[in-house]
mmCIF file of C-alpha atoms in Angstrom:
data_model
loop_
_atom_site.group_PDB
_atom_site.id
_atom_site.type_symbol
_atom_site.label_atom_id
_atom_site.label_comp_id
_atom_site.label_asym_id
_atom_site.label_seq_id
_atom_site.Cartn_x
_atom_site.Cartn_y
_atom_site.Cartn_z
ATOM 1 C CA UNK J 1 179.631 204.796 -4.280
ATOM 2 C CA UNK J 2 176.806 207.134 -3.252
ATOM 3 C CA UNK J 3 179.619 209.989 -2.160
ATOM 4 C CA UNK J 4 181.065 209.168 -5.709
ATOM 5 C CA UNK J 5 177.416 210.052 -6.963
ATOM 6 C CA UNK J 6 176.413 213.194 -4.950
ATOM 7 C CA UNK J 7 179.398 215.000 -5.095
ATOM 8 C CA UNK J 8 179.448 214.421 -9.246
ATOM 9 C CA UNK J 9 175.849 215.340 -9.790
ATOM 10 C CA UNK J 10 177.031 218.788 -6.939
ATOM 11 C CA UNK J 11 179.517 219.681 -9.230
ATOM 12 C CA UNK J 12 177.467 219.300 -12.486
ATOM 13 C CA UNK J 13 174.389 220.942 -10.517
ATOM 14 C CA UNK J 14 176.943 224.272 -9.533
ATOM 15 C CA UNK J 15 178.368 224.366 -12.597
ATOM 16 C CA UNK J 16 174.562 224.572 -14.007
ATOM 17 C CA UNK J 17 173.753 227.043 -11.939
ATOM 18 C CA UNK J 18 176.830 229.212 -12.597
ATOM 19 C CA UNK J 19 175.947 228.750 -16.157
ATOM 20 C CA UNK J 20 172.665 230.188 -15.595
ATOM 21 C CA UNK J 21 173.781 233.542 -14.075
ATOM 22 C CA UNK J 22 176.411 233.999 -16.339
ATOM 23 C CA UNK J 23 175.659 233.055 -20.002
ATOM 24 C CA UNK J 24 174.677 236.024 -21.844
ATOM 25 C CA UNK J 25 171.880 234.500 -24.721
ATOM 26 C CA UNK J 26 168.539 233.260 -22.431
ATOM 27 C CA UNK J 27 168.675 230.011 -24.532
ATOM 28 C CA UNK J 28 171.857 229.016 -23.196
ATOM 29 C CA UNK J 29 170.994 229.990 -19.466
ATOM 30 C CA UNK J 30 167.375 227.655 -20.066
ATOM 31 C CA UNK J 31 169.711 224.723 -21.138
ATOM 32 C CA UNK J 32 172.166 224.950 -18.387
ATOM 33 C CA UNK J 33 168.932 225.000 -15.518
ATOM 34 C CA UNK J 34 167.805 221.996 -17.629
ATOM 35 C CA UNK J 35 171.361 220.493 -16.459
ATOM 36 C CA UNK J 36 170.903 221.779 -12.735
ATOM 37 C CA UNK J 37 167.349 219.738 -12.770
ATOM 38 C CA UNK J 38 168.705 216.902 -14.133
ATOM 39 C CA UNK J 39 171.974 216.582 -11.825
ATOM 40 C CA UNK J 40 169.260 217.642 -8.707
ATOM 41 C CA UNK J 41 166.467 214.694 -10.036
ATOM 42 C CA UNK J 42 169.854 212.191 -9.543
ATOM 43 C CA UNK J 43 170.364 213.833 -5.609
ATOM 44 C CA UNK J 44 166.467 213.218 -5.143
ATOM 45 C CA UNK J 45 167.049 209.638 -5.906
ATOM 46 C CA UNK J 46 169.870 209.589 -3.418
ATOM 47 C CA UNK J 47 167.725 210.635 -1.108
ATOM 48 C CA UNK J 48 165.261 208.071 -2.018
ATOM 49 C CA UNK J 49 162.736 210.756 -3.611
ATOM 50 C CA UNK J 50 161.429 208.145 -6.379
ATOM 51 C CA UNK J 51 158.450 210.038 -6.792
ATOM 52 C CA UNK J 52 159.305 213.429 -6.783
ATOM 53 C CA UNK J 53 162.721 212.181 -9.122
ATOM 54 C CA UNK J 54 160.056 211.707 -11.840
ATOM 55 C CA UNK J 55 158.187 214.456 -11.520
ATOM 56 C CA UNK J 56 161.052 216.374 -11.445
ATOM 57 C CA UNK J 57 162.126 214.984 -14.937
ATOM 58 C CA UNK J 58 158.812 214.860 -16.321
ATOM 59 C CA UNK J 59 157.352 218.142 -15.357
ATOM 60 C CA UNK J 60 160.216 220.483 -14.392
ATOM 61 C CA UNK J 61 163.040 219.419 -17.019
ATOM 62 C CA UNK J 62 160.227 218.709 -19.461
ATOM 63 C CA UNK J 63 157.295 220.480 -19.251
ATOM 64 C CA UNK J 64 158.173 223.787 -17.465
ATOM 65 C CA UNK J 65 161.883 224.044 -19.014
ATOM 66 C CA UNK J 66 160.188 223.190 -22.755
ATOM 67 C CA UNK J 67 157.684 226.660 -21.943
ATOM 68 C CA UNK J 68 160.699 228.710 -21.629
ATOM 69 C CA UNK J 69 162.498 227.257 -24.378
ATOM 70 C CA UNK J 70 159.189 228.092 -26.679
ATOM 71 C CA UNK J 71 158.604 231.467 -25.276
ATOM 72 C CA UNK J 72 162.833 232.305 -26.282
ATOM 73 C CA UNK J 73 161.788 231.358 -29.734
ATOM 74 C CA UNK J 74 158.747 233.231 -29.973
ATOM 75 C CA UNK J 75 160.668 236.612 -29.105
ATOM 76 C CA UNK J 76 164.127 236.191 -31.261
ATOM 77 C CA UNK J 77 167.599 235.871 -29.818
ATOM 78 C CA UNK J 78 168.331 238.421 -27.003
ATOM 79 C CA UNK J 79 171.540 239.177 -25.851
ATOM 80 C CA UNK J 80 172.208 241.880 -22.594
ATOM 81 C CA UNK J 81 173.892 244.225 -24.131
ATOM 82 C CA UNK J 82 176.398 247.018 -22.497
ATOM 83 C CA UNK J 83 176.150 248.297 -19.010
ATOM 84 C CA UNK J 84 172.768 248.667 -16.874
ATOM 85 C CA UNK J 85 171.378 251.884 -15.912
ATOM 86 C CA UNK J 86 172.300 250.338 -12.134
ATOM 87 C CA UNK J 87 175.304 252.109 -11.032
ATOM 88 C CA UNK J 88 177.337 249.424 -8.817
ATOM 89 C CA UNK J 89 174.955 246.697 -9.570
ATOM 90 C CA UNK J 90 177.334 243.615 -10.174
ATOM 91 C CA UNK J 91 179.326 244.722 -7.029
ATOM 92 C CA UNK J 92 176.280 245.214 -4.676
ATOM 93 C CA UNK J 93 174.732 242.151 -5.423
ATOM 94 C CA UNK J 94 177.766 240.007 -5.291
ATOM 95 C CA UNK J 95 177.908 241.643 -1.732
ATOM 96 C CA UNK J 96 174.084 240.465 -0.879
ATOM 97 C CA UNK J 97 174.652 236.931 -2.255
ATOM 98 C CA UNK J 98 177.893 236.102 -0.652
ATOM 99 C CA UNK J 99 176.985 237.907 2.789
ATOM 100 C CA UNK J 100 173.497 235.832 2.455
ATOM 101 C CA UNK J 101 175.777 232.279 1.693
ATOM 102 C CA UNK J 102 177.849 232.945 4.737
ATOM 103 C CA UNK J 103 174.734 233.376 6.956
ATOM 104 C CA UNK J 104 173.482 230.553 5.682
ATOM 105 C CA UNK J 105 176.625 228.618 6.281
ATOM 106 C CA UNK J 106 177.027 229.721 9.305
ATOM 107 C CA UNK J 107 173.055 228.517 10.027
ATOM 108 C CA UNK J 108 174.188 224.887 8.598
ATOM 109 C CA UNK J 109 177.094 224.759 11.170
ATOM 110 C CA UNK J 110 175.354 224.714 14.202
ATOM 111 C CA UNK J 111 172.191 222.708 12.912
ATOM 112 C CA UNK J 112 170.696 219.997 15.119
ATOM 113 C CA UNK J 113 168.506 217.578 13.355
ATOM 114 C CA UNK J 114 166.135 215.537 15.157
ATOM 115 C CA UNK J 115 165.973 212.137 15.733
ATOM 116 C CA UNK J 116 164.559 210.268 12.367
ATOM 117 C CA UNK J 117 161.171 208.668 12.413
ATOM 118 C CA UNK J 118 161.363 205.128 12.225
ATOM 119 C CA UNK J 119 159.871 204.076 9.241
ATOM 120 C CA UNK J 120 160.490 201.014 6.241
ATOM 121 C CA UNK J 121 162.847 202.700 3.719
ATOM 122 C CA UNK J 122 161.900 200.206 1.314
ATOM 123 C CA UNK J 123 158.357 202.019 1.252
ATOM 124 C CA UNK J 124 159.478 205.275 1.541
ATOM 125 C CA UNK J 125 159.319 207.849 -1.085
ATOM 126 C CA UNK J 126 157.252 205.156 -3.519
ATOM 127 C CA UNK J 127 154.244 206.430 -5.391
ATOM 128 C CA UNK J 128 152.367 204.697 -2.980
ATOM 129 C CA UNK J 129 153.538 206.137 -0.071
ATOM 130 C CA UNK J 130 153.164 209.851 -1.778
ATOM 131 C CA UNK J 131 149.829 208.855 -2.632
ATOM 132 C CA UNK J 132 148.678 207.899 0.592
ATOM 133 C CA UNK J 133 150.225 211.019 2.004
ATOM 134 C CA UNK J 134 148.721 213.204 -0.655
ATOM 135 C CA UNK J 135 144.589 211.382 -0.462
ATOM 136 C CA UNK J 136 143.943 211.380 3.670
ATOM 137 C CA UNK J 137 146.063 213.582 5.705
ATOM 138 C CA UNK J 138 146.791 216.632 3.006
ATOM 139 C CA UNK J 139 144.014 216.013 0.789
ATOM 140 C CA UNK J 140 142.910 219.927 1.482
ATOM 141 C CA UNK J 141 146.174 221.539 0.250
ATOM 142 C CA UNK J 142 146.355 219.045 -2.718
ATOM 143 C CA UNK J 143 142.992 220.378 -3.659
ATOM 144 C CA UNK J 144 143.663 223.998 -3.507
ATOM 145 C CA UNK J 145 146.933 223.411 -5.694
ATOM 146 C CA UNK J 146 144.131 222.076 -8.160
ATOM 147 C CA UNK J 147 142.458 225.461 -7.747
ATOM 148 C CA UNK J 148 145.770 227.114 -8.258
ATOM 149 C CA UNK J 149 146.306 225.580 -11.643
ATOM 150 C CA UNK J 150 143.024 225.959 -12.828
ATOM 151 C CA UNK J 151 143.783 230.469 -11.950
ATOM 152 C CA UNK J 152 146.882 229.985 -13.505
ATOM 153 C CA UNK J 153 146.121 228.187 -16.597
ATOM 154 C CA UNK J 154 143.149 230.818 -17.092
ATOM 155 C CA UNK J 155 145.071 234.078 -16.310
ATOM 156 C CA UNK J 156 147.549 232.762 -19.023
ATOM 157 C CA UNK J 157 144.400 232.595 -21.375
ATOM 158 C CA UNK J 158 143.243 235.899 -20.629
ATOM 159 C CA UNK J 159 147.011 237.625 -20.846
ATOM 160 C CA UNK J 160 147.727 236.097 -24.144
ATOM 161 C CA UNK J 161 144.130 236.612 -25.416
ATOM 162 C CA UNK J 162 143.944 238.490 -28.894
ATOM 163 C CA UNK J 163 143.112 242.139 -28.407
ATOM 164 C CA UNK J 164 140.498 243.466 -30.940
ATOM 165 C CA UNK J 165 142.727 246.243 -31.870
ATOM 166 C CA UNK J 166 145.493 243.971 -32.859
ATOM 167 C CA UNK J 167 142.551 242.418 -35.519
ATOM 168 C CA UNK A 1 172.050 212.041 13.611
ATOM 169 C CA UNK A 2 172.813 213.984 10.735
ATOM 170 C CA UNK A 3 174.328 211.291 8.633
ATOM 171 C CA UNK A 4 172.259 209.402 6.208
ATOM 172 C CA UNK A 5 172.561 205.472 5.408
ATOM 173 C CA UNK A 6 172.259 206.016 1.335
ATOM 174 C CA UNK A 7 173.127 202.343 -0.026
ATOM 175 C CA UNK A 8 175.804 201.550 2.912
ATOM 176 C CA UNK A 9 177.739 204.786 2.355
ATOM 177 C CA UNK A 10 177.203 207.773 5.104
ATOM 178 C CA UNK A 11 176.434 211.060 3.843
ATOM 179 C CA UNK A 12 175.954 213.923 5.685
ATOM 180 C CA UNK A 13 172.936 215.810 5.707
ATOM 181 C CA UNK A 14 174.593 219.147 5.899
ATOM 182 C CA UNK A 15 176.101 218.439 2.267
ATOM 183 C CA UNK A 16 173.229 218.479 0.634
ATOM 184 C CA UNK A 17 171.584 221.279 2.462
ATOM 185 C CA UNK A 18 175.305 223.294 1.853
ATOM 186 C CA UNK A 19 174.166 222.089 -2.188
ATOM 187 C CA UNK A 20 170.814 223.831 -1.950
ATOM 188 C CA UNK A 21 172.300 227.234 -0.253
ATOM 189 C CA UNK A 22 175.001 227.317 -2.984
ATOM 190 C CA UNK A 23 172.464 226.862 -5.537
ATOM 191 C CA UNK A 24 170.260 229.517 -3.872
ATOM 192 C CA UNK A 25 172.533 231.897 -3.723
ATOM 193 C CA UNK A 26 173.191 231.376 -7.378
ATOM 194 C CA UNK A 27 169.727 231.690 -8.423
ATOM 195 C CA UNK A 28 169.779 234.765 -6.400
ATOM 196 C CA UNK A 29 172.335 236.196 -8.390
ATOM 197 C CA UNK A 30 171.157 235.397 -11.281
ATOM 198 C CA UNK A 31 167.575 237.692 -9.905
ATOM 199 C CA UNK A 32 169.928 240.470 -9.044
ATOM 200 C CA UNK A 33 173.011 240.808 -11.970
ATOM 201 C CA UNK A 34 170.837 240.181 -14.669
ATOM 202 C CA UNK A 35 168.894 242.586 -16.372
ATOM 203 C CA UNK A 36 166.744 239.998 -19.158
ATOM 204 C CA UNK A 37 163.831 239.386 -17.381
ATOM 205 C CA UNK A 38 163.385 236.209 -18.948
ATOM 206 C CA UNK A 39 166.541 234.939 -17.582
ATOM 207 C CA UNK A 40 165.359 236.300 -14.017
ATOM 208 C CA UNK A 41 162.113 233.912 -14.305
ATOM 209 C CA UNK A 42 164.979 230.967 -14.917
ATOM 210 C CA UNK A 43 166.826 232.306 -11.933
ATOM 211 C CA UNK A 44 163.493 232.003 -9.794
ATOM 212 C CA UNK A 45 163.409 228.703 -11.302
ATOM 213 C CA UNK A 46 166.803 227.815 -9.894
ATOM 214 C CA UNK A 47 166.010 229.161 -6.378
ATOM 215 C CA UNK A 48 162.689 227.082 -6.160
ATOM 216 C CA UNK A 49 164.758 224.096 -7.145
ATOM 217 C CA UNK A 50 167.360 224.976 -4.432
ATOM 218 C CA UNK A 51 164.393 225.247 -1.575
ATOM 219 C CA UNK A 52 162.800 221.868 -3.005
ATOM 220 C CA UNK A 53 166.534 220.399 -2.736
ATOM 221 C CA UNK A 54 166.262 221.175 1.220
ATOM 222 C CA UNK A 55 162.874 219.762 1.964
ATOM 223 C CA UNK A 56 163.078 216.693 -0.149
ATOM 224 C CA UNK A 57 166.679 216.242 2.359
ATOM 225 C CA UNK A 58 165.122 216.889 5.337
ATOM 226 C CA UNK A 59 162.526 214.588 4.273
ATOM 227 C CA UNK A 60 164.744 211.947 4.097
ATOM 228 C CA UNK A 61 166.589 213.266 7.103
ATOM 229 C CA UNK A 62 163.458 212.725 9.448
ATOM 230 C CA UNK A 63 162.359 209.859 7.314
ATOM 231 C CA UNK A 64 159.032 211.576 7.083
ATOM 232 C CA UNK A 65 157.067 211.613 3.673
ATOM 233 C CA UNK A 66 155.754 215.117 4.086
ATOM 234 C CA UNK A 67 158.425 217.070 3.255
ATOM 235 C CA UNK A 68 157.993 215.128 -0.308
ATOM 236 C CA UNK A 69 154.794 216.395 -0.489
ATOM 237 C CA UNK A 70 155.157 219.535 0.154
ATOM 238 C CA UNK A 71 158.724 219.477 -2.392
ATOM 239 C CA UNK A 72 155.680 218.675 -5.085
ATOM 240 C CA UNK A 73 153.079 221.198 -3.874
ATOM 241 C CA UNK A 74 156.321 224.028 -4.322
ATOM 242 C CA UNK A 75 156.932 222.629 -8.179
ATOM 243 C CA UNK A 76 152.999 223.075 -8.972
ATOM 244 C CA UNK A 77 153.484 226.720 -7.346
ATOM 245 C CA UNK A 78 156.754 227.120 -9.468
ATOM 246 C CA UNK A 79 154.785 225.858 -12.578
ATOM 247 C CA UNK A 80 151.939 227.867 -12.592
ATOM 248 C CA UNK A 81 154.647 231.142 -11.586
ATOM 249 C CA UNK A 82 156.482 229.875 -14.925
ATOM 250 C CA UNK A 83 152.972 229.736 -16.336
ATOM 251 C CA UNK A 84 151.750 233.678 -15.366
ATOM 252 C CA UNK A 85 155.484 235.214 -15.527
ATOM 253 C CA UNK A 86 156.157 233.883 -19.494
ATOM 254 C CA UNK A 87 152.166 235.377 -20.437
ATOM 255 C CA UNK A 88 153.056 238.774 -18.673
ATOM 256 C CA UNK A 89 156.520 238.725 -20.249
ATOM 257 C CA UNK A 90 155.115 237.915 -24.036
ATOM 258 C CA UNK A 91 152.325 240.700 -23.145
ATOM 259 C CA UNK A 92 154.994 243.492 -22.263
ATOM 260 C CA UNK A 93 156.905 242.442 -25.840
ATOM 261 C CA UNK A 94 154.365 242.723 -28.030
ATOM 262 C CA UNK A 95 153.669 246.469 -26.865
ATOM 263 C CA UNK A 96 157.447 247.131 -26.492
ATOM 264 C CA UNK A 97 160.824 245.488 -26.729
ATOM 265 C CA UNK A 98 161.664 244.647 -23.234
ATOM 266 C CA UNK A 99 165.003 242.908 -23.070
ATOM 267 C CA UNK A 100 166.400 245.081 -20.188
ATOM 268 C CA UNK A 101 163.653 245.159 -17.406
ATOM 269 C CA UNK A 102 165.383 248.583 -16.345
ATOM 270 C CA UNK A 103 162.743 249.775 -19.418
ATOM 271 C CA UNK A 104 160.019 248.629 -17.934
ATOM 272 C CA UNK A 105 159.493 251.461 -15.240
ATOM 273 C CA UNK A 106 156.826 252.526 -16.892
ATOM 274 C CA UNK A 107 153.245 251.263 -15.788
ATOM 275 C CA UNK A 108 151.636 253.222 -18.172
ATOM 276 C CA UNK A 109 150.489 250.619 -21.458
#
Protein backbone atom coordinates (compact mmCIF):
# COMPACT_ATOMS: atom_id res chain seq x y z
CA UNK A 1 0.00 0.00 0.00
CA UNK A 2 2.67 2.55 0.93
CA UNK A 3 4.77 1.54 -2.51
CA UNK A 4 1.26 2.04 -4.18
CA UNK A 5 1.41 5.62 -2.49
CA UNK A 6 5.03 6.83 -3.06
CA UNK A 7 5.51 5.82 -6.37
CA UNK A 8 1.90 7.71 -7.37
CA UNK A 9 2.62 10.89 -5.51
CA UNK A 10 6.72 10.34 -7.58
CA UNK A 11 5.05 10.35 -10.65
CA UNK A 12 2.61 13.27 -9.97
CA UNK A 13 5.64 15.13 -8.14
CA UNK A 14 7.99 14.60 -11.71
CA UNK A 15 5.41 15.32 -13.77
CA UNK A 16 5.06 18.74 -11.61
CA UNK A 17 8.29 19.45 -11.88
CA UNK A 18 8.57 18.84 -15.65
CA UNK A 19 5.64 21.09 -15.86
CA UNK A 20 7.49 23.74 -14.20
CA UNK A 21 10.50 23.90 -16.58
CA UNK A 22 8.57 23.57 -19.48
CA UNK A 23 5.26 25.55 -19.52
CA UNK A 24 5.75 28.71 -21.23
CA UNK A 25 3.05 31.35 -19.19
CA UNK A 26 4.65 31.74 -15.29
CA UNK A 27 1.03 31.10 -14.06
CA UNK A 28 0.96 27.74 -15.32
CA UNK A 29 4.61 26.83 -14.10
CA UNK A 30 3.33 28.39 -10.25
CA UNK A 31 0.36 25.88 -10.47
CA UNK A 32 2.24 22.88 -11.51
CA UNK A 33 5.05 23.55 -8.29
CA UNK A 34 1.78 23.89 -6.30
CA UNK A 35 1.22 20.11 -7.57
CA UNK A 36 4.98 19.09 -6.84
CA UNK A 37 4.31 20.45 -3.04
CA UNK A 38 1.33 18.81 -2.70
CA UNK A 39 2.41 15.22 -4.13
CA UNK A 40 5.93 15.93 -1.83
CA UNK A 41 3.58 17.00 1.57
CA UNK A 42 1.91 13.18 0.83
CA UNK A 43 5.89 11.58 0.70
CA UNK A 44 6.53 13.64 4.04
CA UNK A 45 3.69 11.82 5.58
CA UNK A 46 5.15 8.57 4.37
CA UNK A 47 7.94 9.31 6.01
CA UNK A 48 6.10 10.14 9.07
CA UNK A 49 6.87 14.07 8.73
CA UNK A 50 3.35 15.08 10.40
CA UNK A 51 4.65 18.28 11.25
CA UNK A 52 6.55 19.44 8.55
CA UNK A 53 3.41 17.75 6.11
CA UNK A 54 1.43 20.75 7.46
CA UNK A 55 3.64 23.24 7.22
CA UNK A 56 4.37 22.26 4.00
CA UNK A 57 0.63 22.68 2.96
CA UNK A 58 0.01 25.59 4.99
CA UNK A 59 2.98 27.74 4.33
CA UNK A 60 4.66 26.50 1.13
CA UNK A 61 1.50 25.45 -1.09
CA UNK A 62 -0.37 28.28 0.60
CA UNK A 63 1.33 31.05 1.69
CA UNK A 64 4.57 31.21 -0.40
CA UNK A 65 2.90 29.67 -3.73
CA UNK A 66 -0.26 32.37 -3.18
CA UNK A 67 2.86 35.40 -3.25
CA UNK A 68 3.84 34.25 -6.58
CA UNK A 69 0.52 33.76 -7.86
CA UNK A 70 -0.24 37.64 -6.72
CA UNK A 71 2.98 39.02 -7.93
CA UNK A 72 1.99 37.14 -11.81
CA UNK A 73 -1.11 39.20 -11.58
CA UNK A 74 0.33 42.33 -10.61
CA UNK A 75 2.72 42.31 -13.80
CA UNK A 76 0.21 40.92 -16.72
CA UNK A 77 0.58 37.65 -18.57
CA UNK A 78 4.19 36.96 -19.77
CA UNK A 79 5.02 34.58 -22.18
CA UNK A 80 9.08 33.78 -23.29
CA UNK A 81 9.00 34.67 -26.44
CA UNK A 82 11.54 33.54 -29.44
CA UNK A 83 15.08 32.50 -28.94
CA UNK A 84 17.53 33.83 -26.04
CA UNK A 85 20.44 35.90 -26.71
CA UNK A 86 22.33 32.48 -25.22
CA UNK A 87 23.76 30.78 -28.13
CA UNK A 88 23.55 26.85 -27.24
CA UNK A 89 21.72 27.46 -24.08
CA UNK A 90 19.01 24.60 -24.10
CA UNK A 91 21.81 22.15 -25.21
CA UNK A 92 24.45 23.19 -22.57
CA UNK A 93 22.28 23.06 -19.80
CA UNK A 94 20.60 19.85 -20.63
CA UNK A 95 24.35 18.70 -20.61
CA UNK A 96 24.94 20.21 -16.85
CA UNK A 97 21.65 18.75 -15.53
CA UNK A 98 21.88 15.29 -16.84
CA UNK A 99 25.81 14.99 -16.20
CA UNK A 100 24.88 16.45 -12.52
CA UNK A 101 21.78 13.50 -12.22
CA UNK A 102 24.22 10.83 -13.15
CA UNK A 103 26.73 11.96 -10.46
CA UNK A 104 24.25 12.04 -8.23
CA UNK A 105 23.04 8.61 -9.12
CA UNK A 106 26.00 7.29 -9.12
CA UNK A 107 26.50 8.96 -5.29
CA UNK A 108 23.02 7.10 -4.33
CA UNK A 109 24.48 3.71 -5.52
CA UNK A 110 27.12 3.24 -3.28
CA UNK A 111 25.43 5.03 -0.17
CA UNK A 112 25.78 3.47 3.28
CA UNK A 113 23.31 4.64 5.78
CA UNK A 114 23.89 4.23 9.32
CA UNK A 115 22.33 2.28 11.71
CA UNK A 116 18.80 4.07 12.81
CA UNK A 117 18.44 5.51 16.25
CA UNK A 118 16.14 3.66 18.23
CA UNK A 119 13.42 5.72 19.00
CA UNK A 120 9.13 5.33 19.48
CA UNK A 121 7.77 5.95 15.94
CA UNK A 122 4.55 6.59 17.39
CA UNK A 123 6.17 9.94 18.82
CA UNK A 124 8.16 10.70 16.10
CA UNK A 125 7.67 13.53 13.79
CA UNK A 126 4.49 14.84 16.16
CA UNK A 127 4.28 18.51 16.95
CA UNK A 128 5.44 17.60 20.14
CA UNK A 129 8.39 16.00 19.34
CA UNK A 130 9.34 19.07 16.78
CA UNK A 131 8.62 21.25 19.52
CA UNK A 132 10.77 19.82 21.97
CA UNK A 133 13.49 19.63 19.38
CA UNK A 134 12.96 23.18 18.28
CA UNK A 135 12.70 24.92 22.44
CA UNK A 136 16.04 23.15 24.22
CA UNK A 137 18.61 21.77 21.99
CA UNK A 138 18.20 24.28 18.73
CA UNK A 139 16.55 27.01 20.41
CA UNK A 140 19.62 29.40 19.02
CA UNK A 141 19.08 28.68 15.28
CA UNK A 142 15.23 28.86 15.74
CA UNK A 143 15.85 32.31 17.04
CA UNK A 144 18.02 33.64 14.38
CA UNK A 145 15.42 32.30 11.68
CA UNK A 146 13.15 34.82 13.74
CA UNK A 147 15.77 37.46 13.00
CA UNK A 148 15.82 36.35 9.43
CA UNK A 149 12.16 37.01 8.91
CA UNK A 150 12.00 40.04 10.66
CA UNK A 151 15.26 41.38 7.62
CA UNK A 152 13.24 39.87 5.19
CA UNK A 153 9.87 41.11 5.86
CA UNK A 154 11.54 44.72 6.23
CA UNK A 155 13.79 44.68 3.08
CA UNK A 156 10.47 43.79 1.24
CA UNK A 157 9.05 47.08 2.87
CA UNK A 158 11.80 49.15 1.91
CA UNK A 159 12.04 47.62 -1.94
CA UNK A 160 8.43 48.11 -2.57
CA UNK A 161 8.33 51.47 -0.70
CA UNK A 162 6.76 54.41 -2.83
CA UNK A 163 9.46 56.59 -4.31
CA UNK A 164 8.70 60.38 -4.05
CA UNK A 165 9.27 60.80 -7.66
CA UNK A 166 6.68 58.30 -8.58
CA UNK A 167 4.15 60.90 -6.35
CA UNK B 1 19.61 -0.72 6.71
CA UNK B 2 18.39 1.29 4.05
CA UNK B 3 14.88 0.01 3.95
CA UNK B 4 12.19 1.73 5.83
CA UNK B 5 9.16 -0.06 7.77
CA UNK B 6 6.34 2.59 6.36
CA UNK B 7 2.93 0.85 7.55
CA UNK B 8 4.32 -2.92 7.05
CA UNK B 9 5.51 -2.27 3.49
CA UNK B 10 9.54 -1.84 2.91
CA UNK B 11 10.64 1.03 1.04
CA UNK B 12 13.88 1.84 0.21
CA UNK B 13 15.52 4.83 1.24
CA UNK B 14 17.40 5.32 -1.95
CA UNK B 15 13.88 5.88 -3.76
CA UNK B 16 13.10 8.70 -2.23
CA UNK B 17 16.48 10.27 -2.18
CA UNK B 18 16.60 9.13 -6.30
CA UNK B 19 12.90 11.43 -6.03
CA UNK B 20 14.68 14.45 -4.60
CA UNK B 21 17.80 14.29 -7.23
CA UNK B 22 15.27 13.97 -10.10
CA UNK B 23 13.41 16.81 -8.80
CA UNK B 24 16.67 18.77 -8.31
CA UNK B 25 17.84 18.38 -11.37
CA UNK B 26 14.55 19.62 -12.69
CA UNK B 27 14.49 22.66 -10.72
CA UNK B 28 17.91 23.13 -12.00
CA UNK B 29 16.79 23.20 -15.36
CA UNK B 30 14.24 25.13 -14.94
CA UNK B 31 17.28 27.98 -13.33
CA UNK B 32 19.23 27.36 -16.46
CA UNK B 33 16.63 27.02 -19.82
CA UNK B 34 14.50 29.60 -18.73
CA UNK B 35 14.92 33.05 -19.35
CA UNK B 36 11.54 34.66 -17.10
CA UNK B 37 13.05 35.36 -14.05
CA UNK B 38 9.99 34.86 -12.28
CA UNK B 39 9.78 31.36 -13.34
CA UNK B 40 13.59 30.95 -12.18
CA UNK B 41 12.46 32.06 -8.47
CA UNK B 42 9.75 28.95 -8.92
CA UNK B 43 12.59 26.80 -10.12
CA UNK B 44 14.63 27.75 -6.85
CA UNK B 45 11.48 26.92 -5.24
CA UNK B 46 11.50 23.43 -6.69
CA UNK B 47 15.19 22.78 -5.83
CA UNK B 48 14.66 23.83 -2.09
CA UNK B 49 11.76 21.43 -2.06
CA UNK B 50 13.99 18.69 -3.61
CA UNK B 51 16.87 19.30 -0.72
CA UNK B 52 13.99 19.40 2.05
CA UNK B 53 12.71 15.99 0.34
CA UNK B 54 16.32 14.46 1.32
CA UNK B 55 16.61 15.62 4.87
CA UNK B 56 13.09 15.04 5.94
CA UNK B 57 14.19 11.04 4.42
CA UNK B 58 17.17 10.84 6.09
CA UNK B 59 15.38 11.97 9.04
CA UNK B 60 13.30 9.22 9.01
CA UNK B 61 16.14 7.05 7.83
CA UNK B 62 18.17 7.63 11.16
CA UNK B 63 14.96 8.04 13.04
CA UNK B 64 16.35 11.28 14.31
CA UNK B 65 14.03 14.44 14.62
CA UNK B 66 16.66 16.90 13.54
CA UNK B 67 16.74 16.55 10.15
CA UNK B 68 12.86 17.74 10.52
CA UNK B 69 14.00 20.64 11.99
CA UNK B 70 16.33 21.66 10.00
CA UNK B 71 13.71 20.59 6.65
CA UNK B 72 11.62 23.66 8.48
CA UNK B 73 14.51 26.06 9.19
CA UNK B 74 15.32 25.57 4.97
CA UNK B 75 11.36 26.50 4.16
CA UNK B 76 11.65 29.80 6.47
CA UNK B 77 15.03 30.47 4.40
CA UNK B 78 13.07 29.61 1.12
CA UNK B 79 10.20 31.94 2.32
CA UNK B 80 11.86 34.90 3.14
CA UNK B 81 14.16 34.22 -0.51
CA UNK B 82 10.49 34.11 -2.12
CA UNK B 83 9.87 37.16 0.05
CA UNK B 84 13.19 39.48 -1.19
CA UNK B 85 13.37 37.84 -4.88
CA UNK B 86 9.36 38.82 -5.81
CA UNK B 87 10.17 42.78 -4.15
CA UNK B 88 13.44 42.98 -6.32
CA UNK B 89 11.61 41.46 -9.29
CA UNK B 90 8.39 44.01 -8.98
CA UNK B 91 11.21 46.84 -8.40
CA UNK B 92 13.13 46.01 -11.76
CA UNK B 93 9.39 46.09 -13.63
CA UNK B 94 8.26 49.11 -12.67
CA UNK B 95 11.53 50.88 -14.10
CA UNK B 96 11.60 48.48 -17.11
CA UNK B 97 9.87 45.49 -18.62
CA UNK B 98 11.97 42.63 -17.59
CA UNK B 99 10.51 39.41 -18.88
CA UNK B 100 13.84 38.04 -20.30
CA UNK B 101 16.52 38.45 -17.48
CA UNK B 102 19.11 38.48 -20.50
CA UNK B 103 17.85 42.50 -20.31
CA UNK B 104 18.78 42.96 -17.16
CA UNK B 105 22.67 43.33 -17.67
CA UNK B 106 22.45 46.55 -16.92
CA UNK B 107 23.15 47.72 -13.21
CA UNK B 108 22.72 51.08 -14.02
CA UNK B 109 18.77 52.27 -12.64
Amino acid sequence: MAIAVFFVAAAIAVIGGIGVVAFHQPIRSVLSLVLVMLALSVIFLLLSAQFVFAVQIIVYAGAVMVLFLFVITLLGPARELGRGRLRYQGGLSALFVLVMLGLMWALLQGVQYRQPEKTDMNFFGTVQSIAVGLFTTYLYPFELTSILLLVAAIGAIYLSRKRIDDL
Amino acid sequence: MGTLDIGGSQLDATWFLLLSAVLFSLGAAGVLVRRNPLVILISIELMLNAGNLALVTFSRQLQNIEGQLFALMSMTVAAAEAVVGLAILVDIFRVRDAEDVDDLSQLKG
